[in-house]
Coordinates of C-alpha atoms and ligand atoms in Angstrom, one line a residue:
X12 CA -24.6 50.0 0.3
X13 CA -22.5 47.7 0.3
X14 CA -22.3 44.5 2.7
X15 CA -19.2 44.8 4.5
X16 CA -20.1 42.0 7.8
X17 CA -22.8 39.4 8.9
X18 CA -22.9 37.7 11.5
X19 CA -24.8 34.9 13.1
X20 CA -25.8 35.7 15.9
X21 CA -27.1 32.1 18.6
X22 CA -28.2 33.0 21.7
X23 CA -30.7 31.4 24.2
X24 CA -32.7 34.0 27.0
X25 CA -35.9 32.0 27.0
X26 CA -35.2 29.4 24.0
X27 CA -33.1 29.4 21.9
X28 CA -32.9 32.0 18.4
X29 CA -30.5 32.6 15.1
X30 CA -30.2 35.3 14.4
X31 CA -28.2 36.9 10.7
X32 CA -26.8 40.4 10.9
X33 CA -25.8 42.1 8.1
X34 CA -23.7 45.4 8.2
X35 CA -22.9 47.8 5.6
X36 CA -19.8 50.1 4.6
X37 CA -22.0 52.8 5.1
X38 CA -22.9 52.1 8.5
X39 CA -26.6 50.5 8.7
X40 CA -27.0 47.1 10.1
X41 CA -30.0 44.1 9.2
X42 CA -31.2 41.4 11.2
X43 CA -33.1 37.9 9.7
X44 CA -34.3 34.6 12.0
X45 CA -33.1 31.8 11.3
X46 CA -34.7 30.1 13.7
X47 CA -35.7 26.5 13.0
X48 CA -36.7 24.7 16.4
X49 CA -34.8 21.8 17.3
X50 CA -32.3 22.1 13.8
X51 CA -30.7 25.6 14.8
X52 CA -27.2 25.2 14.0
X53 CA -28.5 23.2 11.2
X54 CA -29.4 26.6 9.7
X55 CA -26.2 28.0 11.5
X56 CA -24.3 25.5 9.7
X57 CA -25.9 26.4 6.2
X58 CA -25.2 30.0 6.4
X59 CA -22.2 30.6 8.6
X60 CA -20.4 27.9 6.3
X61 CA -21.6 28.6 3.0
X62 CA -23.9 31.7 2.3
X63 CA -22.0 34.4 4.8
X64 CA -18.7 34.5 1.8
X65 CA -21.0 35.0 -0.5
X66 CA -22.4 38.4 0.8
X67 CA -19.6 39.8 1.9
X68 CA -18.7 42.8 -0.6
X69 CA -22.7 42.4 -2.9
X70 CA -25.7 45.4 -3.2
X71 CA -27.0 44.9 -0.5
X72 CA -30.1 47.0 -2.4
X73 CA -30.3 44.0 -4.6
X74 CA -32.5 41.7 -2.7
X75 CA -34.9 39.9 -5.4
X76 CA -31.0 39.8 -7.5
X77 CA -29.3 37.8 -4.2
X78 CA -32.9 36.2 -3.8
X79 CA -32.4 34.4 -6.9
X80 CA -28.3 33.8 -6.5
X81 CA -29.2 31.9 -3.0
X82 CA -32.3 29.8 -4.5
X83 CA -30.8 29.2 -8.4
X84 CA -27.2 29.3 -7.7
X85 CA -27.6 27.0 -4.1
X86 CA -27.9 23.6 -7.2
X87 CA -29.9 22.1 -4.2
X88 CA -33.6 24.5 -4.4
X89 CA -36.3 24.4 -1.6
X90 CA -36.5 21.9 2.1
X91 CA -36.0 23.9 6.0
X92 CA -32.8 24.7 6.3
X93 CA -32.4 26.5 2.6
X94 CA -35.5 28.2 3.4
X95 CA -35.0 29.4 6.9
X96 CA -31.4 30.7 5.7
X97 CA -32.4 32.9 2.4
X98 CA -34.8 34.1 4.6
X99 CA -32.8 35.2 7.2
X100 CA -30.1 37.3 3.9
X101 CA -33.9 38.7 2.5
X102 CA -35.1 39.5 5.4
X103 CA -31.7 41.4 7.0
X104 CA -31.8 42.9 3.2
X105 CA -35.2 44.5 3.9
X106 CA -34.3 45.6 7.0
X107 CA -31.3 47.7 5.5
X108 CA -33.6 49.3 2.3
X109 CA -35.6 50.4 4.8
X110 CA -33.6 51.7 6.6
X111 CA -31.5 52.9 4.0
X112 CA -35.1 54.9 3.3
X113 CA -36.0 56.0 6.0
X114 CA -39.1 54.3 6.1
X115 CA -40.2 51.4 7.5
X116 CA -40.5 48.0 5.2
X117 CA -44.2 48.2 5.5
X118 CA -44.5 51.2 3.8
X119 CA -41.7 50.0 0.8
X120 CA -44.1 47.2 0.6
X121 CA -47.0 49.3 -0.6
X122 CA -48.3 51.0 2.4
X123 CA -50.6 49.6 5.1
X124 CA -54.0 48.0 4.1
X125 CA -56.0 47.9 8.1
X126 CA -54.8 50.0 10.6
X127 CA -53.7 47.2 12.7
X128 CA -53.7 43.0 12.3
X129 CA -55.9 40.7 14.5
X130 CA -54.3 38.4 16.7
X131 CA -55.1 35.4 17.7
X132 CA -53.8 33.5 20.6
X133 CA -53.5 30.3 22.5
X134 CA -55.7 29.4 25.4
X135 CA -55.3 25.2 26.6
X136 CA -56.3 23.1 29.5
X137 CA -55.6 19.7 30.4
X138 CA -59.3 20.7 31.7
X139 CA -62.6 23.1 31.2
X140 CA -62.1 25.0 34.4
X141 CA -57.4 25.3 33.7
X142 CA -59.1 25.8 29.2
X143 CA -61.9 28.4 30.8
X144 CA -58.8 29.8 33.3
X145 CA -56.9 30.2 30.0
X146 CA -59.6 31.6 27.6
X147 CA -60.7 34.0 30.3
X148 CA -56.9 35.0 30.5
X149 CA -56.1 35.9 27.2
X150 CA -59.6 38.1 26.6
X151 CA -57.8 40.2 29.9
X152 CA -54.9 40.2 27.8
X153 CA -56.4 41.6 24.2
X154 CA -57.6 38.6 22.0
X155 CA -59.9 39.7 20.0
X156 CA -59.1 35.9 19.0
X157 CA -58.7 32.0 20.7
X158 CA -56.9 29.0 19.9
X159 CA -58.8 26.4 21.7
X160 CA -56.3 23.7 22.7
X161 CA -57.4 20.9 25.3
X162 CA -55.7 17.7 27.4
X163 CA -57.1 14.3 26.3
X164 CA -57.9 12.2 28.5
X165 CA -55.8 9.0 29.2
X166 CA -53.2 10.4 27.9
X167 CA -50.0 12.1 29.1
X168 CA -49.0 14.8 27.9
X169 CA -50.1 16.4 23.9
X170 CA -49.4 19.1 21.7
X171 CA -50.7 22.3 22.8
X172 CA -51.1 22.1 26.4
X173 CA -49.2 24.0 29.4
X174 CA -47.4 22.0 31.4
X175 CA -46.6 21.9 35.4
X176 CA -42.8 22.2 33.9
X177 CA -43.3 25.1 32.4
X178 CA -45.1 27.0 34.7
X179 CA -42.2 26.3 37.1
X180 CA -40.0 26.9 34.6
X181 CA -41.1 30.7 34.6
X182 CA -41.6 31.4 38.0
X183 CA -45.6 30.2 38.1
X184 CA -45.7 32.9 34.9
X185 CA -48.4 31.0 32.6
X186 CA -46.4 30.3 29.9
X187 CA -48.0 28.9 26.5
X188 CA -46.8 26.3 25.8
X189 CA -43.1 25.6 24.6
X190 CA -43.1 22.8 22.1
X191 CA -39.3 22.1 22.5
X192 CA -37.8 20.9 25.6
X193 CA -34.8 22.1 26.5
X194 CA -32.8 18.1 26.2
X195 CA -30.2 15.7 25.6
X196 CA -33.2 13.6 24.4
X197 CA -36.2 14.5 22.3
X198 CA -39.2 13.5 24.9
X199 CA -41.7 11.2 24.1
X200 CA -45.5 11.5 23.6
X201 CA -48.8 9.6 23.3
X202 CA -51.5 9.6 20.9
X203 CA -55.0 8.0 20.6
X204 CA -56.5 9.7 17.5
X205 CA -59.8 7.5 18.5
X206 CA -59.9 8.8 22.3
X207 CA -59.0 12.7 20.7
X208 CA -62.0 12.7 17.9
X209 CA -64.3 11.3 20.5
X210 CA -62.8 14.0 22.4
X211 CA -62.3 17.4 20.5
X212 CA -66.2 18.1 19.7
X213 CA -67.4 18.4 23.6
X214 CA -64.7 20.3 24.3
X215 CA -66.1 23.3 21.5
X216 CA -69.8 23.1 22.4
X217 CA -68.3 23.5 25.8
X218 CA -66.3 26.2 24.7
X219 CA -68.8 28.1 23.1
X220 CA -71.8 27.4 26.3
X221 CA -69.7 29.8 28.0
X222 CA -68.0 32.0 25.7
X223 CA -70.8 32.0 23.1
X224 CA -71.2 32.3 18.9
X225 CA -69.2 35.5 18.2
X226 CA -65.9 34.9 19.5
X227 CA -63.4 33.0 15.9
X228 CA -62.1 30.2 17.8
X229 CA -59.2 28.6 16.5
X230 CA -57.6 24.5 16.5
X231 CA -54.4 23.1 15.3
X232 CA -54.7 18.9 14.8
X233 CA -51.0 19.1 14.4
X234 CA -50.6 17.3 11.6
X235 CA -52.1 13.7 13.3
X236 CA -54.6 12.9 11.5
X237 CA -55.6 10.8 8.7
X238 CA -57.8 12.1 5.8
X239 CA -61.0 10.5 6.8
X240 CA -60.7 11.3 9.9
X241 CA -59.5 15.0 9.6
X242 CA -63.0 14.7 7.9
X243 CA -64.9 13.7 10.4
X244 CA -63.0 16.2 13.2
X245 CA -64.3 18.8 10.2
X246 CA -67.3 18.0 10.1
X247 CA -68.2 17.5 14.4
X248 CA -66.5 20.7 14.4
X249 CA -68.9 22.6 11.9
X250 CA -72.0 23.5 14.6
X251 CA -69.2 25.2 16.4
X252 CA -67.8 27.9 13.8
X253 CA -64.9 27.2 13.8
X254 CA -62.3 30.2 12.4
X255 CA -60.4 27.1 11.4
X256 CA -59.1 24.4 12.1
X257 CA -55.4 23.7 11.3
X258 CA -53.3 21.1 10.1
X259 CA -56.0 19.3 10.0
X260 CA -54.1 15.9 8.1
X261 CA -50.2 16.4 7.0
X262 CA -49.9 17.5 3.9
X263 CA -47.3 16.1 1.8
X264 CA -50.0 13.8 -0.4
X265 CA -52.0 17.6 -1.6
X266 CA -54.4 14.8 -2.7
X267 CA -55.3 14.1 0.5
X268 CA -56.9 17.3 1.3
X269 CA -59.9 16.8 -1.5
X270 CA -60.7 14.3 1.1
X271 CA -61.5 16.6 3.7
X272 CA -63.0 19.6 1.3
X273 CA -65.7 17.0 0.1
X274 CA -67.1 16.2 3.7
X275 CA -66.7 19.8 5.7
X276 CA -67.0 22.9 5.1
X277 CA -64.9 24.3 8.2
X278 CA -62.3 26.4 7.1
X279 CA -58.7 24.5 6.6
X280 CA -55.3 26.3 7.4
X281 CA -52.0 24.8 6.3
X282 CA -48.3 25.7 6.0
X283 CA -46.4 26.3 8.5
X284 CA -44.0 23.7 7.4
X285 CA -44.2 24.3 4.2
X286 CA -40.9 25.6 2.4
X287 CA -41.5 27.4 -0.9
X288 CA -44.5 28.4 -3.3
X289 CA -44.4 24.8 -4.6
X290 CA -45.9 23.3 -1.5
X291 CA -49.5 25.8 -1.8
X292 CA -49.3 25.2 -5.7
X293 CA -52.0 22.3 -6.2
X294 CA -53.6 23.4 -2.4
X295 CA -54.7 26.8 -3.6
X296 CA -55.2 26.1 -7.2
X297 CA -57.7 23.0 -6.1
X298 CA -59.3 26.3 -3.3
X299 CA -58.1 23.5 -1.0
X300 CA -57.5 25.2 2.0
X301 CA -58.2 28.7 3.1
X302 CA -55.4 30.0 5.0
X303 CA -52.0 29.9 4.2
X304 CA -50.1 29.4 7.5
X305 CA -46.5 29.9 6.9
X306 CA -43.7 32.4 8.6
X307 CA -41.3 34.6 6.2
X308 CA -39.0 32.8 8.4
X309 CA -39.1 29.5 7.1
X310 CA -40.2 30.7 3.5
X311 CA -38.0 32.5 2.0
X312 CA -38.3 35.7 3.9
X313 CA -40.5 38.4 2.8
X314 CA -39.3 38.5 -0.6
X315 CA -41.0 34.6 -1.3
X316 CA -43.9 34.4 1.3
X317 CA -45.3 38.0 -0.8
X318 CA -45.1 35.3 -4.2
X319 CA -47.2 32.6 -2.0
X320 CA -49.5 35.4 -0.2
X321 CA -49.8 37.2 -3.3
X322 CA -51.0 33.9 -5.9
X323 CA -53.4 32.7 -3.0
X324 CA -55.2 36.4 -3.7
X325 CA -56.5 35.1 -6.5
X326 CA -58.0 32.2 -5.3
X327 CA -59.2 34.4 -2.0
X328 CA -57.6 32.5 0.1
X329 CA -56.4 34.5 3.3
X330 CA -53.0 34.8 5.0
X331 CA -52.9 33.1 8.2
X332 CA -48.8 33.9 9.2
X333 CA -47.4 31.2 11.8
X334 CA -46.6 33.1 15.0
X335 CA -45.0 30.7 17.5
X336 CA -42.5 31.8 20.3
X337 CA -40.0 29.7 17.9
X338 CA -40.2 32.7 15.5
X339 CA -38.1 35.6 16.5
X340 CA -39.2 39.4 17.6
X341 CA -37.2 39.7 14.3
X342 CA -39.3 36.8 12.3
X343 CA -42.1 38.4 14.0
X344 CA -42.0 41.8 12.5
X345 CA -41.3 41.3 9.3
X346 CA -45.0 38.9 9.7
X347 CA -46.2 42.0 10.5
X348 CA -44.9 44.4 8.4
X349 CA -46.1 41.6 5.8
X350 CA -49.8 41.4 6.3
X351 CA -50.0 45.2 7.0
X352 CA -49.2 45.9 3.8
X353 CA -50.7 42.4 1.8
X354 CA -54.3 42.9 0.8
X355 CA -55.7 39.4 1.6
X356 CA -54.6 39.5 5.2
X357 CA -56.9 36.9 6.7
X358 CA -55.3 36.5 11.2
X359 CA -51.8 36.6 12.7
X360 CA -50.7 34.1 15.4
X361 CA -49.4 36.1 18.1
X362 CA -47.5 33.7 21.5
X363 CA -46.4 36.4 23.3
X364 CA -41.9 35.8 24.2
X365 CA -40.4 35.4 27.6
X366 CA -39.3 38.5 29.8
X367 CA -35.1 37.4 28.5
X368 CA -36.0 37.5 24.4
X369 CA -37.9 41.2 24.7
X370 CA -34.2 42.3 26.4
X371 CA -32.2 40.8 23.8
X372 CA -34.8 41.5 20.9
X373 CA -35.9 45.0 21.2
X374 CA -39.3 45.6 19.7
X375 CA -41.1 48.0 18.5
X376 CA -44.3 46.4 17.4
X377 CA -47.5 47.8 19.0
X378 CA -50.1 45.4 20.6
X379 CA -54.0 47.7 21.6
X380 CA -57.0 46.7 22.0
X381 CA -56.2 42.9 19.9
X382 CA -54.0 43.9 16.8
X383 CA -50.7 44.2 16.5
X384 CA -49.5 47.1 14.2
X385 CA -45.0 47.0 13.2
X386 CA -44.4 50.8 13.8
X387 CA -43.2 53.2 12.3
X388 CA -39.4 52.6 12.8
X389 CA -36.9 52.6 9.5
X390 CA -36.6 48.5 8.3
X391 CA -38.0 46.3 10.6
X392 CA -38.0 48.2 14.0
X393 CA -36.0 45.8 15.4
X394 CA -33.2 46.3 17.6
X395 CA -30.3 43.4 19.2
X396 CA -28.9 43.9 22.3
X397 CA -25.2 41.3 21.6
X398 CA -23.7 42.1 24.7
X399 CA -27.2 40.3 26.4
X400 CA -28.0 38.1 23.6
X401 CA -24.1 36.3 24.7
X402 CA -25.0 35.7 27.9
X403 CA -26.9 33.3 26.9
X404 CA -25.2 30.4 24.4
X405 CA -26.8 27.8 22.9
X406 CA -29.2 24.7 25.0
X407 CA -29.8 22.1 22.9
X408 CA -33.3 21.5 22.8
X409 CA -35.9 18.6 20.7
X410 CA -39.5 19.3 19.9
X411 CA -41.1 15.7 21.1
X412 CA -42.2 12.6 19.0
X413 CA -45.6 10.6 19.4
X414 CA -46.4 7.1 19.7
X415 CA -48.8 5.0 19.6
X416 CA -50.4 2.4 22.1
X417 CA -48.1 -0.2 20.3
X418 CA -45.1 1.5 20.0
X419 CA -45.9 3.2 16.5
X420 CA -43.9 6.2 15.9
X421 CA -46.9 8.5 15.4
X422 CA -47.5 12.6 13.4
X423 CA -46.4 14.9 16.7
Ligands
CS2_23 C1 -47.3 25.0 16.2 C2 -46.3 25.1 16.5 O1 -48.1 27.7 17.0 C3 -49.1 26.8 15.9 O2 -49.3 26.1 14.7 O3 -47.9 23.7 15.1 O4 -46.2 25.9 17.9 C4 -45.0 24.7 16.5 O5 -45.5 23.5 16.8 C5 -43.9 24.8 16.5 O6 -43.4 25.9 15.4 C6 -42.7 24.0 15.9 O7 -41.7 24.3 16.7
MG24 MG1 -49.4 24.5 14.3

């Protein structure tokens, strides 16, 4: 099964996606997601100019060898662009191997360890009534676990809140928050940690009051707090029994989490901006997190994320794979196959893609009674309609950034 063609396909149905399509001399094709939100073209260049020429003529069955060749052979290791490029190749090779074997990828990874994958959706609201409506809407869609993001009095726009812009842009369809805005420059947002820390516990008290004690609730602090502020938030949310508090503090400095752990038992999830096992080594070894948040797309593919999750399993740390709209249906399918096979599965993030995206990427995964399943088609189970993709050329889009009241740039 020799690779005889490799194409990097960029399309922007509802948002930008980068997909690697590998074709082999026996007529099979494999897909890999290489979408890096707000920096998509950097990965396109890395793949097209440097990796694609190396793939032609390679034996597609040799997944591990190709992984090592691209990781060690590049000399310059790790980082979001490199690991997204390697992830796309790795995922496409698993797709090919599944098709060659006539088996869904999860069967190649050891078979199913469960009947389906618990998933959470994004409920958000600028105020409580809007938030409650969003929670109800997600429960009606079948979600059994819900991430809660709320507006903060005094702040114009804040991470995680579906803004009017997205509702209007989607013909009135209440669309989960899409962080990357199509524009020539990134949108500036304002932030005030003290206002946020005063407001959020009351919101969770109200949500528990309205929806009861059982419903698993998650929250994403999105990297904005200092370690002691994160400790305070975790502690103040303990009465509301969160499933997890995510990205409470930027994790470049793993030791920062020791202070958070000292003060709270609220479970911690981290890792969507991590790219390799080395980013996790200390925080897993010191038991400083409870959930690994990486996506297949940003962490060197199925091969490397499985390695991280196998390491995490030794510490009873579970998966919480990243699944926002900027992970394409190919990246989502890869996450579902991995999630179905591993033992230490925790939960899967599931933001639904837009209708145009579903026409470009024909998926076979199922969503039933709050559980996802990758389906049983050979490979990953996703087809890319190249003609449909061609209708939507790349549109520059940026993630927002934050400034504090005094003008200081802050973590977004
Ligand atoms: C977020 C993402 O889903 C999440 O947990 O942190 O929405 C994140 O902001 C985007 O993926 C950034 O591209
Ligand atoms: Mg997050």
